[in-house]
Structures are given as C-alpha cells and as structure tokens.
Coordinates of C-alpha atoms in Angstrom, one line a residue:
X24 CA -8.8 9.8 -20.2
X25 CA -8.2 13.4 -21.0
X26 CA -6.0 16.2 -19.8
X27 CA -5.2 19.5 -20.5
X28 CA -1.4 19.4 -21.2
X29 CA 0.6 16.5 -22.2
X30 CA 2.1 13.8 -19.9
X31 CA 5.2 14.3 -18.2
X32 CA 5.3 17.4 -19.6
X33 CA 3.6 18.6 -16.4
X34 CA 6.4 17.0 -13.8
X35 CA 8.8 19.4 -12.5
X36 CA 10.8 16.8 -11.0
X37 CA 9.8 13.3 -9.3
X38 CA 6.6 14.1 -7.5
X39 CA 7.4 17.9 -7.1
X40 CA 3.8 20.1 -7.6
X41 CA 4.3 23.4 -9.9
X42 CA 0.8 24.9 -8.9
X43 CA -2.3 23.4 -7.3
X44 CA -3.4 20.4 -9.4
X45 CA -6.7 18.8 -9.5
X46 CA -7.8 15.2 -10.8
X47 CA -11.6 15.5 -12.0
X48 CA -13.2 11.8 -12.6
X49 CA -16.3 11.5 -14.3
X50 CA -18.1 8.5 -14.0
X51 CA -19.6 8.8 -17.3
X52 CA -18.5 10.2 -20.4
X53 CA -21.3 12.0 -20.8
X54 CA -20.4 14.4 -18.2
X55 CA -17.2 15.9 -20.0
X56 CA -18.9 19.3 -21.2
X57 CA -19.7 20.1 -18.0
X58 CA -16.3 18.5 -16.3
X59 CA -14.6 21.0 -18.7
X60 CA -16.3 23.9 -17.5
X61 CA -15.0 22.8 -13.6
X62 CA -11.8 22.5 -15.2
X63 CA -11.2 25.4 -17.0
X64 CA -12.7 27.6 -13.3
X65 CA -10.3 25.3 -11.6
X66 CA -7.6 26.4 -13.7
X67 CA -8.8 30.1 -13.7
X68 CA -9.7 30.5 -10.2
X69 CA -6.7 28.5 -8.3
X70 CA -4.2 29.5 -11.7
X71 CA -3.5 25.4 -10.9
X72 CA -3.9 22.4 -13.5
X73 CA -5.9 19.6 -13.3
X74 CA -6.4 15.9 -15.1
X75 CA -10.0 14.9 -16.6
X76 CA -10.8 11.8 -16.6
X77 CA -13.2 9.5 -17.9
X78 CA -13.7 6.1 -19.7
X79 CA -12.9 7.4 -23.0
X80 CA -9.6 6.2 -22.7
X81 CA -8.1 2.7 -21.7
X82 CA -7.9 2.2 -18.0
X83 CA -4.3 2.1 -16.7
X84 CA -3.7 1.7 -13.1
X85 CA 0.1 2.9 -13.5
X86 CA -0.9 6.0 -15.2
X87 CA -3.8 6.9 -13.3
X88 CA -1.5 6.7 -9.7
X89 CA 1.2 8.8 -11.4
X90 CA -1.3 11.4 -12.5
X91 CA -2.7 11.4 -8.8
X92 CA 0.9 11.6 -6.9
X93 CA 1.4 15.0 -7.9
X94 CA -2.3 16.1 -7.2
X95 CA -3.8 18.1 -4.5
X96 CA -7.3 17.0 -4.9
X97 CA -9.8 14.6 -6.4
X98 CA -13.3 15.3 -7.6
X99 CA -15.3 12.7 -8.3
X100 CA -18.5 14.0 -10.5
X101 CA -21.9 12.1 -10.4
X102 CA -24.8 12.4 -13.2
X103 CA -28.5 12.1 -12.6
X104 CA -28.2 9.2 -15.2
X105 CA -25.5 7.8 -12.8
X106 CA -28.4 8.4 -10.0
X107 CA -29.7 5.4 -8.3
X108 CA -32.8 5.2 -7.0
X109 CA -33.5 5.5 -3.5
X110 CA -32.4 3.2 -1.1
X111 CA -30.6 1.4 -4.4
X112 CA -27.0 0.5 -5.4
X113 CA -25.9 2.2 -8.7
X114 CA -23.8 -0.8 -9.2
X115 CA -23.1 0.8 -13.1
X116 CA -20.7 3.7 -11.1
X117 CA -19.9 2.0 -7.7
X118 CA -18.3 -1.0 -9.0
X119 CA -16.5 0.9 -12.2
X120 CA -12.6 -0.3 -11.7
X121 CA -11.0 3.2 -12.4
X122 CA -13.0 5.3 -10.1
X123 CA -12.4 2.6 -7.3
X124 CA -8.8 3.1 -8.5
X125 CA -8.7 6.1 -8.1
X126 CA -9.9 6.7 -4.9
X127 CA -8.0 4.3 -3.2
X128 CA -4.6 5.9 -4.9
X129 CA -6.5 9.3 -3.7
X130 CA -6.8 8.2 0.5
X131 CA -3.3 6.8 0.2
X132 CA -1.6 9.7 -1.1
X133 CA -4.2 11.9 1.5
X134 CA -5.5 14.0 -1.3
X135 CA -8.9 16.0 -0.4
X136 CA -11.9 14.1 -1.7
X137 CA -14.9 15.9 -2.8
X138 CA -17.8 14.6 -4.7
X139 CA -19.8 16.6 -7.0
X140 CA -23.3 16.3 -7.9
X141 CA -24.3 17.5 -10.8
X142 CA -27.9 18.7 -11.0
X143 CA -30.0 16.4 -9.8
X144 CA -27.6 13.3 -8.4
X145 CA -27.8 11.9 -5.6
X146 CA -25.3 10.3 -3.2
X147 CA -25.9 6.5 -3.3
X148 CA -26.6 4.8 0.5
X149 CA -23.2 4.6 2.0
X150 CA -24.0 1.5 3.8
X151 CA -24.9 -0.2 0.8
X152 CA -21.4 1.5 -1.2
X153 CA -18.2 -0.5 -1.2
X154 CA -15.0 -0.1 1.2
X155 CA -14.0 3.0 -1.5
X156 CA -16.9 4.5 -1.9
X157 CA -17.6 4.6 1.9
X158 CA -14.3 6.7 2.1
X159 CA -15.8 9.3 -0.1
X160 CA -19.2 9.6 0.9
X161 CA -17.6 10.8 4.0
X162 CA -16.4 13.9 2.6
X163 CA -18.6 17.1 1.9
X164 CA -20.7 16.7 -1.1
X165 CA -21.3 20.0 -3.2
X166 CA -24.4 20.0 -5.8
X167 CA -23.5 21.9 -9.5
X168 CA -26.4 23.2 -11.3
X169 CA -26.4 24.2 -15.2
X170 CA -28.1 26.8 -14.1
X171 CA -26.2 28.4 -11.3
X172 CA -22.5 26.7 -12.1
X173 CA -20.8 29.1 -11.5
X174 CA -22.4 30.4 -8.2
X175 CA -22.1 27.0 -7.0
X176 CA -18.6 26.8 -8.0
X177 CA -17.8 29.7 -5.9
X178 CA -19.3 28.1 -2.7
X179 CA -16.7 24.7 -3.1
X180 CA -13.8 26.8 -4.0
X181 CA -14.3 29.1 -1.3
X182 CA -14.7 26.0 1.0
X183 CA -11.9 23.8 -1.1
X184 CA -9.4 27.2 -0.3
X185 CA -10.1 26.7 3.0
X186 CA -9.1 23.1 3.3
X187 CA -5.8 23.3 1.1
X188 CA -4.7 25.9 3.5
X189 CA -5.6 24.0 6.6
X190 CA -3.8 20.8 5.3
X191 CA -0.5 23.0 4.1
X192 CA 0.1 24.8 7.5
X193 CA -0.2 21.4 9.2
X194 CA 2.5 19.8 6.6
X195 CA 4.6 22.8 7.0
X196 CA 4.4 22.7 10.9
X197 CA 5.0 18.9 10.8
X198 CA 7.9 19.6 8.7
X199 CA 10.1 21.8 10.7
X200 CA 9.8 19.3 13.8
X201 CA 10.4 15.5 14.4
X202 CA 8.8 15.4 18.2
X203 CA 5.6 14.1 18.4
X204 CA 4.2 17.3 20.3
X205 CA 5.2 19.3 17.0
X206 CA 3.3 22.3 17.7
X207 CA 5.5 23.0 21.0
X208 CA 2.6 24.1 22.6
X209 CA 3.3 24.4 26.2
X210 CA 3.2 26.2 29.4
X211 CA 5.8 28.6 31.3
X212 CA 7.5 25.4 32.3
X213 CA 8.2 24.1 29.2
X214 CA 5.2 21.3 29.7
X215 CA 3.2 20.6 27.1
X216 CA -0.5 21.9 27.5
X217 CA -2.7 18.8 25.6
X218 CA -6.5 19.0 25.4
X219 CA -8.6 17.0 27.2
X220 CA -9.6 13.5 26.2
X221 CA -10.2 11.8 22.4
X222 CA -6.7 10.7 22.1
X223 CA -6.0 13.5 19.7
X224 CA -3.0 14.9 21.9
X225 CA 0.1 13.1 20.0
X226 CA -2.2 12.8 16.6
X227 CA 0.1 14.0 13.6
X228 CA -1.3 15.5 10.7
X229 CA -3.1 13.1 8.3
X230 CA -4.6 11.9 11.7
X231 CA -6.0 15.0 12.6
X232 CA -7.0 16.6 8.9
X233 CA -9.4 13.3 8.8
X234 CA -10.7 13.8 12.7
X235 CA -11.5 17.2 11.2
X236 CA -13.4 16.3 7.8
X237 CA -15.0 13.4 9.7
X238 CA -15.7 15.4 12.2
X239 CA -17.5 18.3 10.1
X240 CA -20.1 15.6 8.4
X241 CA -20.7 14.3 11.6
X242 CA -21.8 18.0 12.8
X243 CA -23.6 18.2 9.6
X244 CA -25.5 15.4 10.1
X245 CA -25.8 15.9 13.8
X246 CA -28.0 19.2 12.7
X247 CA -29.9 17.8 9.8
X248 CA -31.4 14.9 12.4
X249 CA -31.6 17.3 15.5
X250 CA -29.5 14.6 17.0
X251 CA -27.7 16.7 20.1
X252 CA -25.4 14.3 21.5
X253 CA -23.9 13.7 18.4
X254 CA -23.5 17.4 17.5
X255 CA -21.7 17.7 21.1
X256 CA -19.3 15.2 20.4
X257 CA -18.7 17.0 16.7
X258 CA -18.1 19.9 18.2
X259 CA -15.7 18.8 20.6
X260 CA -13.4 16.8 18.4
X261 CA -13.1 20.2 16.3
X262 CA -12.2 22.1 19.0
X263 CA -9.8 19.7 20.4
X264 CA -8.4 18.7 16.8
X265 CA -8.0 22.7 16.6
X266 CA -6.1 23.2 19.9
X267 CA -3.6 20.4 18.7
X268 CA -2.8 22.3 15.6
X269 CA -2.7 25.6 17.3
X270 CA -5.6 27.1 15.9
X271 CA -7.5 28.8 19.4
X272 CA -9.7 31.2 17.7
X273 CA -11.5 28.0 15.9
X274 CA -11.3 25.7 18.7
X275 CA -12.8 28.5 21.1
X276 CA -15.8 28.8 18.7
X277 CA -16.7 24.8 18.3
X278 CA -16.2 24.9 22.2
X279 CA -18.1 28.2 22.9
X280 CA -20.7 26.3 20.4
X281 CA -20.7 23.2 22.6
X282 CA -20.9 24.9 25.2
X283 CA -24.4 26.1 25.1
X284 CA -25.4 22.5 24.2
X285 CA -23.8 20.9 26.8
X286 CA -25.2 23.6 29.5
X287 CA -28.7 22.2 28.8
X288 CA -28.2 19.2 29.7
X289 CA -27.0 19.9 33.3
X290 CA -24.2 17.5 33.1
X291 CA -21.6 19.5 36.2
X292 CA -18.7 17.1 34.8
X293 CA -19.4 17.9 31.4
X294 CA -19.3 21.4 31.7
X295 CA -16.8 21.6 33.9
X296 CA -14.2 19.5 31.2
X297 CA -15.2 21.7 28.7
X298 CA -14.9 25.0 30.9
X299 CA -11.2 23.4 31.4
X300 CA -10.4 23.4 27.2
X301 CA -12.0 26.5 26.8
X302 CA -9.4 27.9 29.7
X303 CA -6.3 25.6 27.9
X304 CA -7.3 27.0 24.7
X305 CA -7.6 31.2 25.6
X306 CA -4.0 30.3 27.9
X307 CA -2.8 28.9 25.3
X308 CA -3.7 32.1 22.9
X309 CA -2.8 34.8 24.9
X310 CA -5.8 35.7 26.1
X311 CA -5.5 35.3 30.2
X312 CA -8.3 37.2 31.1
X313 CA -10.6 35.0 29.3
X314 CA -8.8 32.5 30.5
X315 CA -9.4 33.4 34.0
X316 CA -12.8 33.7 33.7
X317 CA -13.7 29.8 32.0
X318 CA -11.3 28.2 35.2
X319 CA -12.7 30.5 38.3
X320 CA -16.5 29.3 36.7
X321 CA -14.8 25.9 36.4
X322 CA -13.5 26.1 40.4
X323 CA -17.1 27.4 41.3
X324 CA -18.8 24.7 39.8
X325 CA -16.5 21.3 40.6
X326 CA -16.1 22.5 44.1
X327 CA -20.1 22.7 44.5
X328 CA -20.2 19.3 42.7
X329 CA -17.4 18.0 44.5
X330 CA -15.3 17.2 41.5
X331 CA -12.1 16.8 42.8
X332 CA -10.0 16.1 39.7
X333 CA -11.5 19.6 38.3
X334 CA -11.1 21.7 40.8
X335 CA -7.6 20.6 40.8
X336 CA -7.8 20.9 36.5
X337 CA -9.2 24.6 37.5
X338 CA -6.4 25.5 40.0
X339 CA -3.7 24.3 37.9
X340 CA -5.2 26.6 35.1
X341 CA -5.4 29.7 37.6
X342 CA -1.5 29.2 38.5
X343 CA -0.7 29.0 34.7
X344 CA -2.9 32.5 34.5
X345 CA -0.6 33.9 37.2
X346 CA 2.4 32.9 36.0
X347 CA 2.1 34.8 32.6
X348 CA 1.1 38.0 34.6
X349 CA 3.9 37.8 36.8
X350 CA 2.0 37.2 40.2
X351 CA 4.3 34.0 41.0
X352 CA 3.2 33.7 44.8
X353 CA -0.3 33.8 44.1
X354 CA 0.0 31.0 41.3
X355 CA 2.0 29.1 44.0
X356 CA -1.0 29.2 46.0
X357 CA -3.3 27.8 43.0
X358 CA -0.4 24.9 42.2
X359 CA 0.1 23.8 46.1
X360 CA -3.7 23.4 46.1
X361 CA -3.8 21.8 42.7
X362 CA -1.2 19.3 44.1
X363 CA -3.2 18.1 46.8
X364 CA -5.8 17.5 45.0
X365 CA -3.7 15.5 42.2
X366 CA -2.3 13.4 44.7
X367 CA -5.0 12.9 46.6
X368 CA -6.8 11.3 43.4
X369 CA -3.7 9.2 42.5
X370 CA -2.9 11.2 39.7
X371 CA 0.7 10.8 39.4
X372 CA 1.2 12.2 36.1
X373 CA 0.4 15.6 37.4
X374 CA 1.6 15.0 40.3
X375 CA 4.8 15.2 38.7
X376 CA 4.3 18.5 36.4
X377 CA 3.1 20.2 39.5
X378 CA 6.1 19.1 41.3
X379 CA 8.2 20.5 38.6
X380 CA 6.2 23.7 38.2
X381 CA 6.4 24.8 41.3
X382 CA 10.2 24.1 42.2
X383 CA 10.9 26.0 38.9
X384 CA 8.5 28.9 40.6
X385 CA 10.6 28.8 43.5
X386 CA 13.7 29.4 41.9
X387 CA 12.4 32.8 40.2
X388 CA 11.1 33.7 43.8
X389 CA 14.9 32.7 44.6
X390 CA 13.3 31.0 47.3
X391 CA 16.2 27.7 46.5
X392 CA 15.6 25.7 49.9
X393 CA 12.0 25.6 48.7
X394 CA 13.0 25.3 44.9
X395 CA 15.4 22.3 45.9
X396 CA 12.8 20.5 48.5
X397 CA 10.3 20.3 45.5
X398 CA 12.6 19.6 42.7
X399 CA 14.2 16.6 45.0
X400 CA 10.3 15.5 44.9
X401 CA 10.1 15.7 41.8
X402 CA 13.2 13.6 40.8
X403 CA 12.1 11.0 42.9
X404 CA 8.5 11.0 40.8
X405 CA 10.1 10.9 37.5
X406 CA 12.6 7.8 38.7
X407 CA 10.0 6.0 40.6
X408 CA 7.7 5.6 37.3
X409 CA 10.8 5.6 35.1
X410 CA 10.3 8.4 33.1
X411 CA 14.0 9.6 32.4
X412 CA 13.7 12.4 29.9
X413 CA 12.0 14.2 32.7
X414 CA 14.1 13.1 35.4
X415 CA 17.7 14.3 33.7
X416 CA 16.1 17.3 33.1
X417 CA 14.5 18.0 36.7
X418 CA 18.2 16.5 37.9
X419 CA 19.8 19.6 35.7
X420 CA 17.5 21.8 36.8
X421 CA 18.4 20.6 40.8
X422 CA 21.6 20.9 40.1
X423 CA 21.4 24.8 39.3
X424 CA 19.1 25.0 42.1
X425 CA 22.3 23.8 44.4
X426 CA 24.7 25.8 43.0
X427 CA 22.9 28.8 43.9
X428 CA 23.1 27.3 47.8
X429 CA 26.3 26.5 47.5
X430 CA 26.4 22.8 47.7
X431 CA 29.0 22.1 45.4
X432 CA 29.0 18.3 46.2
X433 CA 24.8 18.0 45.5
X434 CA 25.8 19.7 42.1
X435 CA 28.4 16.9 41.3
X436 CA 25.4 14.3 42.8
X437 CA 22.7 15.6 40.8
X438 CA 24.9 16.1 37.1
X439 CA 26.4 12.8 37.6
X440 CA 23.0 11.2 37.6
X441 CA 21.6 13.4 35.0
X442 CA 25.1 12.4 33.0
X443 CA 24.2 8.6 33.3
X444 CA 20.8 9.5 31.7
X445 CA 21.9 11.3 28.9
X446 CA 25.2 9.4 27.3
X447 CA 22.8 7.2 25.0
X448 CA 20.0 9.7 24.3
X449 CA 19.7 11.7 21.7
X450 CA 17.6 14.7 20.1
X451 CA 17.8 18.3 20.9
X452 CA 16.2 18.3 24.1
X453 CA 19.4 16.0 25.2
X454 CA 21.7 18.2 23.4
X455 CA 20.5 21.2 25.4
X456 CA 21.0 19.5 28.5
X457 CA 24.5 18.7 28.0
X458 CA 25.1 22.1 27.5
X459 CA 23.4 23.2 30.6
X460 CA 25.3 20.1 32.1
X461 CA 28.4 22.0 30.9
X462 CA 27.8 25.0 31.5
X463 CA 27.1 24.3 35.0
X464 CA 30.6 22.4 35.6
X465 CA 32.3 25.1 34.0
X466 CA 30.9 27.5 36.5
X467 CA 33.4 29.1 38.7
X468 CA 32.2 28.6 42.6
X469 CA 30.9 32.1 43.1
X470 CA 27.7 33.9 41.1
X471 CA 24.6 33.0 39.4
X472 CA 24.3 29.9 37.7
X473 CA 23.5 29.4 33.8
X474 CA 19.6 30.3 33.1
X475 CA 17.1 27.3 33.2
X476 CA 14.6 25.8 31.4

C-alpha cells in the first residue's frame, strides 16, 4: 500500500481533515502508473492529499479504516485485465479482502464512492457482485482513457466538486440544528412546508445524499432503456430530496422535467401533485408569481377532475401566496375554502394547520373575536389527537388573542394550561414560549400584547 506522505504525519488531530483527501484502490498493482497520474491531478486540482492503495503491501484492516476516517472520497480503479467477460463474475477483483474492506469502511464512514474504469473495463453484473460491490456499482462510473486522461479527469472532478459541495452544505446545515425539520423551512405561520409524498420530509442528511446518488443512476438508467415511468419517479425523488435541503432552483428543474413526462400520460392526479411541489417549491423560493401560476392551474384542473384533496392542496397554496403579498382577506378566503375541503376529506392534520393559520390571520386583521373563535378550534384539534407541542403553543397564542379583548381571566385559563404543557419540555421552541408565557403575565392590563409567533 502506498501513499504520498508518511502515516500519521498526515493527522491534524483525531479524525480532523487538513484539505480534501482521497483514498485511490487499485485492484491490481498493475494499475499504479496510471493511479499516480489520478493522484498527483487529485492533488493539483483539489490542492487535497490522497492514499494509493494496492496489494503491494500487506493487507491491514486497522490501517486501511484509519486511512479512510479522515477521507472524503474513495476511488475504486478497475483494469481491462480486471475485466470480466460479459455476463461473468471477476471473482479475481470482487472477492479481493481489502477492496471489500474498504468499501465497507467507505459506506460506514459515508464517504463518496466512485469507480473508475480505466480504458476499456467494464462494470461487472451487479446482480451477480457481492453485498459490497453492489453498494458501489450504484454510484456513477467515470471511464479514464490513456489517451484523453486528463480530459476525462476534468469531467469527474467537475462532477466530484459538485458532490463534495452538496454533501458539506447539508453537514453544515445539519450542524447548526438538532430538530428534525433542520432546514426551518416553513410558511408565514411558522408551519413547516414538507414536499409531497416519498417519506423524504424528516430524512437527515446521509438519508437524503444517498436518495440523491441513487436517485441520479436510476434517471440514468431510466434514459439509457427509454423506460418513462422510472425516469418520472427519478425525477421526482430529486426534486423532492432538493426541496428538503432547500435547494428550489434544482428541485424546480427535476419537477419542471417531470413535468413534461408526466403531462403525457394524462394522469389529472398526477399532475395535479406535482403542479402542488412545483407551487411548495417557487413559495418556498421567493418566487410567488410562479407560485401562483403552478396552484391556480392546479385549482383548474382538480376542480374539473373532482379532486377534492387538491383543490384544497391548491387553495391552501393560493392563501400562502397572499399572505406573503400582504392581501390577508383574500388569503382568508383561499384558507376558509381549503378548510372545508380538508375536513370534509377527514384530513385532520390540516385541518389543524388551517385552523391555526387562519386565527393567526385574524389577529393581524385585529379581527380577535374571529382570531379567538378559530384559535379555540384549534386547541381543541391539537388536544383531541394529543399533539401538545402544537397545543401549548396555539394556547399561548389564545392567550394574546384574549388579552387584546380584555378577558383577563381566559388569559389566566389559556397560560395555565399551556404552563402544564410546558414544565417537562424542553428545547428552544419551549424556551420561547415561556418567555411569551411571561411576557404576557407581566403585561400590565391596558395595551398591546407581546408580538406572536
């Protein structure tokens, strides 16, 4: 096994990375000219360091998962003499200990995987490769040729750049927050605004970096057979996987892509949920008037479909677009609507949102009789289906609701409850209720109350 520094010389500290650091397995010796040359533009290109590795040297499990806890990525480079045949097992490659090793340290540690094939290789049948293997045949496979290295060595950096920035910002934004919904993405009510569907909305980040790289062979695949259902589904978990991490200009292009595809086939449902992600993504962007446009075609279509879940998706939408340009009694319209529908179709988590939403809208209309007659709803929602978080927090924001009537003793009611909720919770989101708990207590009888959520 060879490297091109010493050791531990290269350790900073326990598992602490100077620079970008690449591990670069060969499965045959005879591939370390070349492995050098990806090396050295490795080094030169990324100014990172990297570990070569081959047989040369004694295999030693230890060593070879110390080397890979303090790397960023792992190339795995395949020879035409490595090559099996078609429809074969290279068994010579597949079943060498190291390289299985190493992979398996690699998917634990959640380093990017790429194989390499140099010249002529080929990928051997993934169905036929073991558990390992499998894991790495999933990944993008770039092809090296003498002749063209270097050209083809700026394609998988350019690509490789790509990925090690994707997979930083989502450990840096998974950093900085404990709660689940880490990239805060929500509406003017403080609710979080998921995508639809796929089970990606409470994903963190290794579980979405791995939708994403499964999800762009899948696409890639999807093309080469010209098999369209399978390139809709691609394109969907990238645009939802993109939404979750806050990315809207990507996950508007994988929808807009899908889009198209999914328009051929006729499907009114189909279009109609993706006409509602394409709305949640351009809300969640900035960009209302796009916005706008994806949920009134989305309100056109479910109502001549009879839909009723997304015309109520589309309404809900609309409000959230009139919210953000300040028209608050038209978005009430949309979300009164929207709640009809919702609990017409049993849909009681929305049910309660809405509830919430529009007492909250009330209160900046300073309409507080209305404000209170929803919010009272609403608390009565959340306790029914015991979801407390919510409820202490629609019983805070009653209480302000009450102050500004007057009713000093439904204050007292309402804190009192929300107090009860809150003296064994903890987090921020408690901690900022206690203050507005406070706050509100502290109030003297007369004037406004302490600003909301």
């Amino acid at each position: 096994m060879l490297a091109n520094y010493a050791d531990e010389n290269f350790f900073r500290g326990a598992g602490e990375i100077i620079m970008t650091t690449f591990y670069i397995s060969l499965c045959s010796p005879d591939l370390e000219a070349i492995g050098q040359k990806i090396a050295d533009q490795c080094e030169s290109c990324f100014e990172g360091r990297f570990f070569l590795a081959s047989d040369r040297e004694l295999f030693a499990p230890e060593k070879v998962r110390e080397r890979l806890s303090v790397c960023d990525v792992l190339m795995v480079a395949i020879g035409e003499e490595d090559s099996a045949r078609p429809g074969s097992t290279p068994d010579d490659y597949l079943l060498n200990a190291r390289i299985r090793f190493e992979i398996v340290s690699a998917m634990n540690l959640d380093l990017i995987m790429i194989p390499l094939l140099i010249g002529d290789a080929a990928l051997p049948d993934k169905s036929a490769a073991p558990g390992a293997w499998k894991r790495l045949l999933n990944g993008k496979s770039y092809r090296l040729r003498q002749t063209s290295l270097f050209e083809d060595l700026d394609l998988l950096f350019d690509d490789l750049q790509d990925e090690l920035d994707f997979k930083r910002e989502v450990e840096e934004k998974l950093s900085r927050s404990n709660d689940p919904n880490f990239l805060g993405l929500a509406d003017s009510e403080g609710k979080p605004l998921n995508p639809h569907g796929l089970g990606l909305e409470r994903s963190g980040a290794l579980e979405l970096r791995r939708a994403i790289e499964s999800a762009r062979f899948d696409l890639d695949e999807a093309r080469r057979l010209k098999n369209r259902q399978n390139e809709i589904t691609a394109l969907s978990t990238l645009g939802l996987a993109y939404t979750r991490l806050g990315q809207t200009g990507r996950a508007i292009a994988f929808f807009e892509e899908e889009l198209k595809l999914v328009r051929e086939g006729g499907n009114a449902k189909d279009v109609c949920a993706l006409l509602a992600n394409l709305g949640d993504a351009c809300a969640v962007s900035g960009a209302f008037d796009r916005a706008k446009k994806f949920y009134d075609e989305q309100l056109i279509l479910a109502d001549a479909g009879d839909c009723r879940l997304y015309v109520g998706s589309a309404l809900n939408g609309l409000g959230f677009v009139y919210v953000k340009r300040d028209n608050i009694p038209r978005a009430l319209e949309c979300y009164l609507k929207a709640l009809a529908i919702y609990r017409e179709c049993g849909d009681q988590d929305k049910e309660l949102e809405l509830l919430v939403g529009i007492g909250l809208n009330y209160q900046k209309l300073e309409e507080f009789e209305k404000a209170a007659e929803f919010l009272e709803q609403a608390a009565e929602s959340a306790r029914y289906h015991e979801n407390r978080k919510e409820e202490a927090q629609v019983l805070v924001d009653l209480g302000e609701t009450h102050f500004r009537l007057g009713n000093p003793e439904r204050v007292e009611t309402c804190l009192k409850r929300a107090q009860e909720i809150l003296e064994f919770r903890e987090g921020a989101w408690a901690e900022s209720l206690r203050n507005r708990l406070l706050s509100l207590r502290n109030a003297p009888p007369a004037g406004e109350a302490p600003g909301g959520r």
